[in-house]
């Protein structure tokens, strides 16, 4: 009886896409140490699930997402730095989704941050959100999603930096 239950459970899991794949996602090229000591980003998940696939795919970024976003934002906003500017971002949220019906060759990311900006005694708080997307290479399999992650983070950080510039100007007056 136990053997029958094990076989039935295994068959059911196989039919339901019970495959769980983990892929390493290197973000080392995005992280430049000491880019902007006046800007910090914290939070974010250790792993990212790619939703919308017929199986479960989990990306394991290294270094972590917060370090990559922090470095990219610091690089993008370096020319906007003003004396005494401090930017503290937390609540980093990320999610990845594939729509296999509409665009199976693309992966989209939702990226969000809550940031506080201080300069010259003025403060502003703002939630920033963006939704970059990237093409995934066919024939590479699940590794294509891991390879798309750096581009998604770089594009997302660029968009959020563009949104932040106006707030930096407001507190820098």
Protein backbone atom coordinates (compact mmCIF):
# COMPACT_ATOMS: atom_id res chain seq x y z
CA UNK A 1 0.00 0.00 0.00
CA UNK A 2 2.82 2.41 0.88
CA UNK A 3 4.51 1.64 -2.40
CA UNK A 4 1.32 2.46 -4.30
CA UNK A 5 1.01 5.81 -2.47
CA UNK A 6 4.62 6.72 -3.26
CA UNK A 7 4.15 5.89 -6.94
CA UNK A 8 0.88 7.79 -7.12
CA UNK A 9 2.37 10.84 -5.36
CA UNK A 10 5.38 10.83 -7.68
CA UNK A 11 3.15 10.61 -10.75
CA UNK A 12 0.94 13.41 -9.45
CA UNK A 13 3.92 15.67 -8.79
CA UNK A 14 5.35 14.95 -12.23
CA UNK A 15 2.02 15.79 -13.85
CA UNK A 16 1.78 19.05 -11.89
CA UNK A 17 5.20 20.32 -12.87
CA UNK A 18 6.82 19.20 -9.65
CA UNK A 19 10.28 19.84 -11.08
CA UNK A 20 12.15 22.42 -9.01
CA UNK A 21 15.19 23.90 -10.75
CA UNK A 22 17.73 26.20 -9.08
CA UNK A 23 20.01 28.35 -11.22
CA UNK A 24 22.90 30.53 -10.08
CA UNK A 25 22.66 34.12 -11.34
CA UNK A 26 25.92 36.04 -11.29
CA UNK A 27 25.54 39.77 -10.60
CA UNK A 28 29.25 40.45 -10.00
CA UNK A 29 29.60 42.75 -13.01
CA UNK A 30 26.88 45.04 -11.59
CA UNK A 31 28.56 45.57 -8.22
CA UNK A 32 31.28 48.20 -8.03
CA UNK A 33 32.60 48.67 -4.47
CA UNK A 34 32.56 52.17 -3.00
CA UNK A 35 30.38 53.59 -5.78
CA UNK A 36 28.27 55.89 -3.60
CA UNK A 37 28.84 55.76 0.16
CA UNK A 38 25.95 58.21 0.61
CA UNK A 39 23.41 55.71 -0.81
CA UNK A 40 22.29 52.45 0.79
CA UNK A 41 19.81 49.81 -0.33
CA UNK A 42 18.61 47.05 1.99
CA UNK A 43 16.06 44.28 1.81
CA UNK A 44 15.15 41.98 -0.99
CA UNK A 45 14.83 38.24 -1.25
CA UNK A 46 17.79 35.88 -1.30
CA UNK A 47 16.20 33.93 -4.15
CA UNK A 48 13.84 34.84 -6.99
CA UNK A 49 11.17 32.57 -8.38
CA UNK A 50 10.42 32.91 -12.10
CA UNK A 51 6.64 32.69 -12.32
CA UNK A 52 4.64 31.65 -15.36
CA UNK A 53 6.77 28.68 -16.38
CA UNK A 54 5.51 25.11 -16.59
CA UNK A 55 8.00 24.20 -13.83
CA UNK A 56 9.38 25.91 -10.76
CA UNK A 57 12.55 27.91 -11.45
CA UNK A 58 14.39 29.65 -8.63
CA UNK A 59 17.27 32.03 -9.36
CA UNK A 60 19.98 32.39 -6.74
CA UNK A 61 21.70 35.77 -7.29
CA UNK A 62 25.25 36.37 -6.13
CA UNK A 63 26.11 38.93 -4.83
CA UNK A 64 22.71 39.75 -3.40
CA UNK A 65 20.09 41.87 -5.16
CA UNK A 66 20.40 44.81 -2.74
CA UNK A 67 24.15 45.14 -3.41
CA UNK A 68 23.58 45.11 -7.18
CA UNK A 69 20.77 47.69 -7.06
CA UNK A 70 22.74 49.90 -4.66
CA UNK A 71 25.80 49.88 -6.90
CA UNK A 72 23.78 50.55 -10.05
CA UNK A 73 21.83 53.42 -8.45
CA UNK A 74 25.06 54.92 -7.10
CA UNK A 75 26.62 54.84 -10.54
CA UNK A 76 23.53 56.34 -12.19
CA UNK A 77 23.14 59.11 -9.58
CA UNK A 78 26.81 60.03 -9.05
CA UNK A 79 26.50 63.21 -11.13
CA UNK A 80 23.44 64.27 -9.08
CA UNK A 81 25.23 64.15 -5.73
CA UNK A 82 25.08 67.32 -3.65
CA UNK A 83 26.91 68.00 -0.41
CA UNK A 84 25.36 66.26 2.61
CA UNK A 85 23.01 64.12 0.46
CA UNK A 86 21.99 60.84 2.12
CA UNK A 87 19.74 58.33 0.36
CA UNK A 88 18.45 55.35 2.32
CA UNK A 89 16.37 52.78 0.48
CA UNK A 90 14.71 49.74 2.01
CA UNK A 91 11.91 47.35 1.24
CA UNK A 92 13.48 46.16 -2.03
CA UNK A 93 10.89 44.07 -3.85
CA UNK A 94 11.47 42.03 -6.97
CA UNK A 95 9.44 39.51 -8.92
CA UNK A 96 10.00 37.82 -12.26
CA UNK A 97 7.28 36.64 -14.62
CA UNK A 98 7.10 34.97 -18.01
CA UNK A 99 3.92 35.04 -20.07
CA UNK A 100 4.33 31.93 -22.20
CA UNK A 101 1.11 32.64 -24.13
CA UNK A 102 1.78 36.26 -25.16
CA UNK A 103 5.57 36.52 -25.21
CA UNK A 104 7.42 33.30 -24.32
CA UNK A 105 10.81 34.79 -25.29
CA UNK A 106 10.61 37.60 -22.71
CA UNK A 107 10.88 37.84 -18.95
CA UNK A 108 9.53 40.84 -17.03
CA UNK A 109 10.61 42.10 -13.64
CA UNK A 110 8.75 44.24 -11.15
CA UNK A 111 11.24 46.20 -9.06
CA UNK A 112 10.32 48.48 -6.19
CA UNK A 113 12.02 50.47 -3.42
CA UNK A 114 11.04 52.84 -0.64
CA UNK A 115 13.65 55.61 -0.31
CA UNK A 116 14.23 58.52 2.02
CA UNK A 117 16.37 61.39 0.74
CA UNK A 118 17.95 64.01 3.01
CA UNK A 119 19.99 67.09 2.11
CA UNK A 120 20.44 70.49 3.72
CA UNK A 121 17.81 69.76 6.38
CA UNK A 122 15.10 68.72 3.92
CA UNK A 123 13.69 65.21 3.60
CA UNK A 124 11.42 63.45 1.18
CA UNK A 125 10.16 59.86 1.13
CA UNK A 126 9.01 58.13 -2.00
CA UNK A 127 8.13 54.69 -3.35
CA UNK A 128 9.78 53.96 -6.68
CA UNK A 129 8.60 51.22 -9.05
CA UNK A 130 9.55 50.04 -12.48
CA UNK A 131 8.86 47.08 -14.80
CA UNK A 132 11.76 46.33 -17.15
CA UNK A 133 11.69 43.35 -19.48
CA UNK A 134 14.34 41.45 -21.41
CA UNK A 135 14.56 38.82 -24.11
CA UNK A 136 15.70 35.37 -23.15
CA UNK A 137 17.87 33.32 -25.47
CA UNK A 138 16.12 30.31 -26.93
CA UNK A 139 17.77 26.94 -26.61
CA UNK A 140 19.72 27.86 -23.46
CA UNK A 141 16.98 26.65 -21.13
CA UNK A 142 16.61 27.91 -17.60
CA UNK A 143 20.08 29.48 -17.61
CA UNK A 144 18.71 32.11 -20.02
CA UNK A 145 16.61 33.57 -17.20
CA UNK A 146 19.67 33.78 -14.95
CA UNK A 147 21.57 35.50 -17.77
CA UNK A 148 18.74 38.04 -18.23
CA UNK A 149 18.70 39.05 -14.54
CA UNK A 150 21.69 41.47 -14.69
CA UNK A 151 20.13 43.35 -17.62
CA UNK A 152 16.79 43.55 -15.84
CA UNK A 153 18.41 44.94 -12.68
CA UNK A 154 20.55 47.44 -14.61
CA UNK A 155 17.56 48.67 -16.65
CA UNK A 156 15.38 48.85 -13.53
CA UNK A 157 18.01 50.80 -11.59
CA UNK A 158 18.39 53.21 -14.52
CA UNK A 159 14.64 53.86 -14.55
CA UNK A 160 14.45 54.33 -10.77
CA UNK A 161 17.47 56.67 -10.88
CA UNK A 162 15.65 58.79 -13.47
CA UNK A 163 12.65 58.96 -11.12
CA UNK A 164 14.87 59.87 -8.14
CA UNK A 165 16.61 62.79 -9.86
CA UNK A 166 13.59 65.05 -9.43
CA UNK A 167 13.37 64.25 -5.72
CA UNK A 168 17.08 64.89 -5.28
CA UNK A 169 16.65 68.32 -6.89
CA UNK A 170 13.79 69.06 -4.46
CA UNK A 171 15.83 68.32 -1.31
CA UNK A 172 19.00 69.93 -2.69
CA UNK A 173 17.51 73.44 -2.91
